[in-house]
PDB file of C-alpha atoms and ligand atoms in Angstrom:
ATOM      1  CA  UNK W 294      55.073  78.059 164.486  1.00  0.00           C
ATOM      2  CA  UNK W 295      54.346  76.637 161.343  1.00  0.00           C
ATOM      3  CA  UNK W 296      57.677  75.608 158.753  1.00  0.00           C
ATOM      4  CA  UNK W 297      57.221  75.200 155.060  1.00  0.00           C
ATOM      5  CA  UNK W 298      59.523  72.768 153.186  1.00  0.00           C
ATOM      6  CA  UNK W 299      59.428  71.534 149.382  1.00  0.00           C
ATOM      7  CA  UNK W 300      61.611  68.474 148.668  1.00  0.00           C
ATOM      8  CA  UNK W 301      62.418  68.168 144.958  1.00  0.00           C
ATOM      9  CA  UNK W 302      63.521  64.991 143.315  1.00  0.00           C
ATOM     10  CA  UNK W 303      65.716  65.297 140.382  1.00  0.00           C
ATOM     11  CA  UNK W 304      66.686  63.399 136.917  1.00  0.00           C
ATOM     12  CA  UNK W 305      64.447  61.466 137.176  1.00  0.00           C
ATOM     13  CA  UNK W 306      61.793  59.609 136.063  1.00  0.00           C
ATOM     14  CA  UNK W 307      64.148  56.118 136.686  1.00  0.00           C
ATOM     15  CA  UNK W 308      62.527  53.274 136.709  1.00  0.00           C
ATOM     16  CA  UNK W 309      62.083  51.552 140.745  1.00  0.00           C
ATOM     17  CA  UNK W 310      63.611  54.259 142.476  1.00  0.00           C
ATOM     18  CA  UNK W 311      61.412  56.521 141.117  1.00  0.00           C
ATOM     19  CA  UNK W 312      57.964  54.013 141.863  1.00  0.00           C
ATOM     20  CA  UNK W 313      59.777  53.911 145.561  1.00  0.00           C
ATOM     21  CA  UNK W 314      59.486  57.310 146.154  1.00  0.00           C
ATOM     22  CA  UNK W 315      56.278  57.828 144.581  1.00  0.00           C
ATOM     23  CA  UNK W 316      54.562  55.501 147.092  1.00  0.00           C
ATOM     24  CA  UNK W 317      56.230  56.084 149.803  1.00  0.00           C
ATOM     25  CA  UNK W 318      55.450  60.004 149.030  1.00  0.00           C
ATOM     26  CA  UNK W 319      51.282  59.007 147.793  1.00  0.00           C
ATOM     27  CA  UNK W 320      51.218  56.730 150.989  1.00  0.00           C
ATOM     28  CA  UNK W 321      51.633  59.728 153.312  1.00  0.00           C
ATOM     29  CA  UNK W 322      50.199  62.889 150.944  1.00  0.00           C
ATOM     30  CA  UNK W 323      53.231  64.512 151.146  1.00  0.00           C
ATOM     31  CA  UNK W 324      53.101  66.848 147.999  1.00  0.00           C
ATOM     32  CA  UNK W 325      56.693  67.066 145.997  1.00  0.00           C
ATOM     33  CA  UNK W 326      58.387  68.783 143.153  1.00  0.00           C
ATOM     34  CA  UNK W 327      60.002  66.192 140.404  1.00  0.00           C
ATOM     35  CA  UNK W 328      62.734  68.303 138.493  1.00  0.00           C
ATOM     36  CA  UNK W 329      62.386  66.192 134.502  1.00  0.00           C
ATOM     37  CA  UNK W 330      65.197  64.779 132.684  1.00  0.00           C
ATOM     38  CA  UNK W 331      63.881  64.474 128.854  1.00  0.00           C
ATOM     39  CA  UNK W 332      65.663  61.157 128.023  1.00  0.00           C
ATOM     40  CA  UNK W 333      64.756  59.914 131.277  1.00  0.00           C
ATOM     41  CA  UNK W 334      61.275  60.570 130.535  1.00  0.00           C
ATOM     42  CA  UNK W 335      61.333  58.954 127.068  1.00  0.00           C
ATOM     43  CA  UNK W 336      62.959  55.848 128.819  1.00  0.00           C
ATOM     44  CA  UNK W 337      60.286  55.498 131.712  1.00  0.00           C
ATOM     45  CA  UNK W 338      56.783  57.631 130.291  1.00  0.00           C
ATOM     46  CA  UNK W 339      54.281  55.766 132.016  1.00  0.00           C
ATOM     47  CA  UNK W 340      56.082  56.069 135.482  1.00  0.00           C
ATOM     48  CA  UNK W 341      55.942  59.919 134.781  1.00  0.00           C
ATOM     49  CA  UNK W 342      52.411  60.002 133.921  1.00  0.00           C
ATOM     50  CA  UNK W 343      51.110  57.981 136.646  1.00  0.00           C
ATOM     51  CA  UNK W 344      53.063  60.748 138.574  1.00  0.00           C
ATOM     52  CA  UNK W 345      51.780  63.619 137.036  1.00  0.00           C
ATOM     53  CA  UNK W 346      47.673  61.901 137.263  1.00  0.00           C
ATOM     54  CA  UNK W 347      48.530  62.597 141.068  1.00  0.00           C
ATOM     55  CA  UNK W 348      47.363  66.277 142.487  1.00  0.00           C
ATOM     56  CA  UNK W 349      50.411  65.805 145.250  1.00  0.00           C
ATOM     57  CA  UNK W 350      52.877  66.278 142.510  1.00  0.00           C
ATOM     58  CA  UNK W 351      54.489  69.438 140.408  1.00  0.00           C
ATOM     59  CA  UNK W 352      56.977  69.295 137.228  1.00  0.00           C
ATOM     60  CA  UNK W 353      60.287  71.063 136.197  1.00  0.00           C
ATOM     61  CA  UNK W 354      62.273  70.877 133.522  1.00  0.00           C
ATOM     62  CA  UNK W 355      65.136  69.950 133.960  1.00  0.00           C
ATOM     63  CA  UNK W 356      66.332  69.529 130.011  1.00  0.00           C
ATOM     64  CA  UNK W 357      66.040  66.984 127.683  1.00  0.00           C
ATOM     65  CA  UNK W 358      70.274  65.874 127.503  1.00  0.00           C
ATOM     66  CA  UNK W 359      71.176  66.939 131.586  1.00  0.00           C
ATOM     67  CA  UNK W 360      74.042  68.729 129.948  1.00  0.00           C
ATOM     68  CA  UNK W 361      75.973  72.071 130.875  1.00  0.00           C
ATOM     69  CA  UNK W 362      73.913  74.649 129.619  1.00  0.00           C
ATOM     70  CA  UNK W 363      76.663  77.004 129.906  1.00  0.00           C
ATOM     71  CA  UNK W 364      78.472  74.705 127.386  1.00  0.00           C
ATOM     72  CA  UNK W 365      75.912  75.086 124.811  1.00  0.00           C
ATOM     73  CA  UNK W 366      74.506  77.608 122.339  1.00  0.00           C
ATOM     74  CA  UNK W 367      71.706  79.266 122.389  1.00  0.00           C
ATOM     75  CA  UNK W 368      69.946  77.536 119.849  1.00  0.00           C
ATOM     76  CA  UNK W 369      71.169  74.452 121.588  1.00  0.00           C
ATOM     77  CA  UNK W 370      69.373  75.826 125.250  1.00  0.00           C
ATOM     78  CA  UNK W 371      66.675  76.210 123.918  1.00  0.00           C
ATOM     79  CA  UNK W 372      66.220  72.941 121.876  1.00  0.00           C
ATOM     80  CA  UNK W 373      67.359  71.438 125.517  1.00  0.00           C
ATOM     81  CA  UNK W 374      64.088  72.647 126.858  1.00  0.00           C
ATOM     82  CA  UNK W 375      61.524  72.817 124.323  1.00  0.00           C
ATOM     83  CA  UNK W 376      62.179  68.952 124.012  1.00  0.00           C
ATOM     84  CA  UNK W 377      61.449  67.929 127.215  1.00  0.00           C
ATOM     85  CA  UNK W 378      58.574  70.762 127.194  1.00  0.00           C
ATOM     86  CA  UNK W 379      57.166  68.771 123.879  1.00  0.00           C
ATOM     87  CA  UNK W 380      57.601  65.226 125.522  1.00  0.00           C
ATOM     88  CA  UNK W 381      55.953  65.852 128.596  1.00  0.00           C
ATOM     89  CA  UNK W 382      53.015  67.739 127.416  1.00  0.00           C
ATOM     90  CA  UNK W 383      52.351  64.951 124.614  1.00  0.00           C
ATOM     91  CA  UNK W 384      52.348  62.257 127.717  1.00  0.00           C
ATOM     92  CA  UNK W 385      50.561  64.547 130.299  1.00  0.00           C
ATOM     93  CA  UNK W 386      48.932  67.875 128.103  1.00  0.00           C
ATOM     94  CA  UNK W 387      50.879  70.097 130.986  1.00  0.00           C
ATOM     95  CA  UNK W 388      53.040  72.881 130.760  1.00  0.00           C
ATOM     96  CA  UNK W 389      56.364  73.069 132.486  1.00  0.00           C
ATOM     97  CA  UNK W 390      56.514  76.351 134.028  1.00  0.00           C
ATOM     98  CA  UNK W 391      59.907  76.506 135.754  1.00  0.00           C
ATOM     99  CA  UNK W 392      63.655  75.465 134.984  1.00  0.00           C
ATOM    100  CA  UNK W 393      66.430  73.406 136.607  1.00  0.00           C
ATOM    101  CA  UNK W 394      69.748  73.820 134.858  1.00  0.00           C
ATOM    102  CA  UNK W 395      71.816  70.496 135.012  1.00  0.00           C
ATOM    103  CA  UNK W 396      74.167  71.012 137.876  1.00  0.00           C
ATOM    104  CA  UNK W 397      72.833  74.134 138.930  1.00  0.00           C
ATOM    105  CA  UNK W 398      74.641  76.053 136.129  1.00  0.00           C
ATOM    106  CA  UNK W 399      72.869  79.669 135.439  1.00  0.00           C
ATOM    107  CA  UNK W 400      75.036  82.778 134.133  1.00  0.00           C
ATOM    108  CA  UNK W 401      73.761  85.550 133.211  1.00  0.00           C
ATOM    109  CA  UNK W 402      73.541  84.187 128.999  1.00  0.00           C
ATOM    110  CA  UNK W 403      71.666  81.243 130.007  1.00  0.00           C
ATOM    111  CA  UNK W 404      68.946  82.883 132.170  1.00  0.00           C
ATOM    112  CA  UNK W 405      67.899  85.176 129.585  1.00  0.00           C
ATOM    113  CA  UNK W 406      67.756  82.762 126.799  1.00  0.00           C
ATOM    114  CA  UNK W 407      65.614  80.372 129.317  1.00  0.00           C
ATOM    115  CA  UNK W 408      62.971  83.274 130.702  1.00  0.00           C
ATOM    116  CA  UNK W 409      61.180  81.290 132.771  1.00  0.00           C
ATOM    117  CA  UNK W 410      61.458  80.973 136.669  1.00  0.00           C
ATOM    118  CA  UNK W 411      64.932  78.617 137.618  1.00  0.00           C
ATOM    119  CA  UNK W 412      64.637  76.616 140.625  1.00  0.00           C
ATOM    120  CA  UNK W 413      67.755  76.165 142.854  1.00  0.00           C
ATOM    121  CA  UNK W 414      68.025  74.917 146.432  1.00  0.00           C
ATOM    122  CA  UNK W 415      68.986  75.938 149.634  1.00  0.00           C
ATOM    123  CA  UNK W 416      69.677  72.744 151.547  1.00  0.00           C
ATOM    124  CA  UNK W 417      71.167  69.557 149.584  1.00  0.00           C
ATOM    125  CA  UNK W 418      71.127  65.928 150.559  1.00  0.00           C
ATOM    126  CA  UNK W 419      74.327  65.672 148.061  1.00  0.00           C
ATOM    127  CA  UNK W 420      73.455  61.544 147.770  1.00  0.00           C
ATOM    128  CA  UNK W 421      75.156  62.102 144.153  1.00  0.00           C
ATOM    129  CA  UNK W 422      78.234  62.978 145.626  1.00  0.00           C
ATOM    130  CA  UNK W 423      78.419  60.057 149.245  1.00  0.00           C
ATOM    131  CA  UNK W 424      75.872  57.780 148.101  1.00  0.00           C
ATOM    132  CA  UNK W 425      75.192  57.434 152.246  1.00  0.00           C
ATOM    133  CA  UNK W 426      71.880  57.309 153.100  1.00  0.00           C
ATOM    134  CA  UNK W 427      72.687  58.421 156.773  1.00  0.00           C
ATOM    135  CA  UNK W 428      74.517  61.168 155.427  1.00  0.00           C
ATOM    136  CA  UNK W 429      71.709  62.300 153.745  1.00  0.00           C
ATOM    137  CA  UNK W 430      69.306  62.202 156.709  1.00  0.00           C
ATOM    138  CA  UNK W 431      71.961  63.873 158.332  1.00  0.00           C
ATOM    139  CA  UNK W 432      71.719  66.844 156.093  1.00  0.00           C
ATOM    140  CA  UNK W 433      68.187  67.290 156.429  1.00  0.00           C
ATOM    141  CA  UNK W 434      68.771  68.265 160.182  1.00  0.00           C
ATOM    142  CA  UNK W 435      69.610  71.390 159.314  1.00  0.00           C
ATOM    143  CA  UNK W 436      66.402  72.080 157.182  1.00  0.00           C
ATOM    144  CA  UNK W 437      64.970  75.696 157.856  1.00  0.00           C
ATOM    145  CA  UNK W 438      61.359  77.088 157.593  1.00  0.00           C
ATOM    146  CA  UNK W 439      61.247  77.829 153.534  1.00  0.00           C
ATOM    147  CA  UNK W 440      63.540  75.879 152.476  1.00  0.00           C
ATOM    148  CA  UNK W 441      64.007  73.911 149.004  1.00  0.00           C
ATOM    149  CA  UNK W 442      65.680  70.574 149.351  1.00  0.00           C
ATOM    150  CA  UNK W 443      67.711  69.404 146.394  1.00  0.00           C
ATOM    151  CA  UNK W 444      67.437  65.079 146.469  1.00  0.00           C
ATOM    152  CA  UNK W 445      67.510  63.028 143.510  1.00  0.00           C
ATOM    153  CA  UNK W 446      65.355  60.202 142.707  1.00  0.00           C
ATOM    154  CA  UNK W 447      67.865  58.963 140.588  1.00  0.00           C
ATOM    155  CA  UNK W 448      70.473  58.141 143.402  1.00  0.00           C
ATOM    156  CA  UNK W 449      69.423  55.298 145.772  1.00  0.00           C
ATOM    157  CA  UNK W 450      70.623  56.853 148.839  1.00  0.00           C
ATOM    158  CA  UNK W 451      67.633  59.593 148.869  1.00  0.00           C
ATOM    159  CA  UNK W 452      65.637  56.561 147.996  1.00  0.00           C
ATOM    160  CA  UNK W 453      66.505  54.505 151.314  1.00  0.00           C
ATOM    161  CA  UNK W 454      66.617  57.932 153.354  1.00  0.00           C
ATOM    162  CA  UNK W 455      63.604  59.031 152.296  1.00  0.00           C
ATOM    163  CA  UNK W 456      61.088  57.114 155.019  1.00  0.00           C
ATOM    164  CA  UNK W 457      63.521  58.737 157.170  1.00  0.00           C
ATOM    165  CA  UNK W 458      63.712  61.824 156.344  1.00  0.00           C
ATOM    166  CA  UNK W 459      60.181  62.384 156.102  1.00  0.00           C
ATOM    167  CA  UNK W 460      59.596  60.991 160.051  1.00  0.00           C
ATOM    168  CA  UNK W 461      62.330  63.626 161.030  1.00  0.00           C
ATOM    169  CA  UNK W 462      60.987  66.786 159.388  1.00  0.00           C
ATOM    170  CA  UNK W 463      57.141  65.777 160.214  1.00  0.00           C
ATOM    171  CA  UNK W 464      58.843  65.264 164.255  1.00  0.00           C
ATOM    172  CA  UNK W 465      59.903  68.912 163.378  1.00  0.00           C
ATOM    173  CA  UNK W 466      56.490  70.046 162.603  1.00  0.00           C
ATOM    174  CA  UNK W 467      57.110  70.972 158.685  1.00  0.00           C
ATOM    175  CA  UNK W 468      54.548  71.305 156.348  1.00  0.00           C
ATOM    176  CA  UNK W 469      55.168  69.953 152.399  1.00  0.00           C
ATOM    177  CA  UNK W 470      54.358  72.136 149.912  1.00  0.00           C
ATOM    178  CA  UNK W 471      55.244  71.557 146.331  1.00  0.00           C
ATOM    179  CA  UNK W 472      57.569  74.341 144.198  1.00  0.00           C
ATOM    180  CA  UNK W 473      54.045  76.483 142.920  1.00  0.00           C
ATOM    181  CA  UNK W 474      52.807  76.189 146.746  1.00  0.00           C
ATOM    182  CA  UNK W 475      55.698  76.856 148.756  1.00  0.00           C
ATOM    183  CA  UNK W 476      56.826  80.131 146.018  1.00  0.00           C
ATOM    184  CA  UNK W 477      52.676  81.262 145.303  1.00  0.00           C
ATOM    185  CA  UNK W 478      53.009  84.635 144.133  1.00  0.00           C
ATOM    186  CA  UNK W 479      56.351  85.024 143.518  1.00  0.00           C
ATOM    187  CA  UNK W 480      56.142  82.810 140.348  1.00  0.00           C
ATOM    188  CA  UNK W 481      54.045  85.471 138.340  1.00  0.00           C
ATOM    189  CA  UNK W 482      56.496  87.820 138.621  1.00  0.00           C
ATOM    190  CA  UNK W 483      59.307  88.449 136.264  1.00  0.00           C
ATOM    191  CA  UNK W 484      61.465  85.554 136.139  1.00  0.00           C
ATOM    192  CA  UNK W 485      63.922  85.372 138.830  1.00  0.00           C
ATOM    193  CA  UNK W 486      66.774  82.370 140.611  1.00  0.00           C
ATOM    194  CA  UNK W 487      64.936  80.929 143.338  1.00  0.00           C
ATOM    195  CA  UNK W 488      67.069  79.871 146.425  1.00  0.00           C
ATOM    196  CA  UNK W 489      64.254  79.132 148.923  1.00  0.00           C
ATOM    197  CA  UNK W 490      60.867  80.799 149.793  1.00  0.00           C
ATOM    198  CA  UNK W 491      62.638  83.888 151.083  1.00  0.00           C
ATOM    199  CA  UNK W 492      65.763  84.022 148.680  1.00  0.00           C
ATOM    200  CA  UNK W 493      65.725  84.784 145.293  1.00  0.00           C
ATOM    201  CA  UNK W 494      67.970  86.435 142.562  1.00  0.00           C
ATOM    202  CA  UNK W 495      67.411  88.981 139.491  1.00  0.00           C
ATOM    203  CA  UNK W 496      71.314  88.128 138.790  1.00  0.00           C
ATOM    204  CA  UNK W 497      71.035  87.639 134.711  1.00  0.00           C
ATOM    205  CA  UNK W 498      67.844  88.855 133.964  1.00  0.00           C
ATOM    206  CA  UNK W 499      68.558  92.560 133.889  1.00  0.00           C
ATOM    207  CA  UNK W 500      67.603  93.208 136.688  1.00  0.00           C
ATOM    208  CA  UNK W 501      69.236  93.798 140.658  1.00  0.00           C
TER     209      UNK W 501
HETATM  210 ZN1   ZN G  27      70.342  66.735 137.528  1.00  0.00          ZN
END
């Protein structure tokens, strides 16, 4: 049987860790989802667009500040997005088409200000909270056909794990797909919370 996985890297671009995981990912066409922080972006631009040059590779926004969005006004959300939405067409003339919310933060006020698909996870590494690259190979061993892995190309742990990580779930016969490849479809709809390929959410958007 054939298993679909997307691994998604977030806060990034930054700096070596970043260039790490972009050759290690290039060096064995494994295709990947990079979640965008704006300042991060600003800080490292051409890292991000040798990145986004590459066909393996899809974009999220993941807002310009990485703050709570449930903290912030509405004019504030949106200024949060449009931002990093400016930046990163002006550096690669793309469109980001789906949301992560810093932390994983979406109530119902934020989702319907941000009407675009958000991108959650079903299986995280959590490197930002054990910084223990064992630990997070350790997590991937429970990685189920369709699921969206939250890692962080930010945190050096996912960084060290990653060679790793990759062996064990190619062992396991899983195929990469990047956020557009592994959803398909599902992304033209209205916009929903996607968990995983086979999980998603109209909590917030008026819908059940
Ligand atoms: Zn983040």
């Amino acid at each position: 049987m054939t298993k679909e996985i997307a691994l998604t890297f977030d806060d990034g671009p930054w700096g070596t860790r970043t260039v790490r995981v972009l050759d290690e990912l290039t060096n064995r066409k494994i295709p990947a989802t990079f979640m965008i922080w704006g300042e991060h972006m600003a800080e490292y631009p051409e890292i991000l667009k040798v990145a986004a040059e590459n066909e393996l590779f899809a974009f999220g926004n993941h807002t310009y500040h990485h703050r709570h969005l449930t903290d912030l006004s509405d004019k504030e959300i949106l200024s949060e997005l449009n931002k990093t939405d400016d930046l990163f067409y002006e550096l690669t003339g793309e469109k980001l088409d789906f949301v992560r919310p810093p932390f994983g933060d979406c109530e119902a006020h934020t989702l319907a200000i941000i009407r675009r698909p958000i991108i959650c996870w079903s299986l995280d590494t959590m490197s930002w909270d054990h910084g223990n690259p064992a630990k997070c190979v350790e997590a991937i061993h429970k990685a189920k056909d369709g699921d969206i892995v939250l890692m962080h190309d930010f945190q050096e742990a996912d960084v060290l794990a990653l060679p790793e990580i990759l062996d064990y779930l190619e062992e396991e016969n899983f195929t990469f797909k990047s956020i557009p490849e592994l959803l398909g479809a599902q992304l033209n709809d209205e916009a929903y919370i996607y968990y995983s390929r086979d999980k998603r959410a109209k909590t917030g958007f008026g819908g059940s």
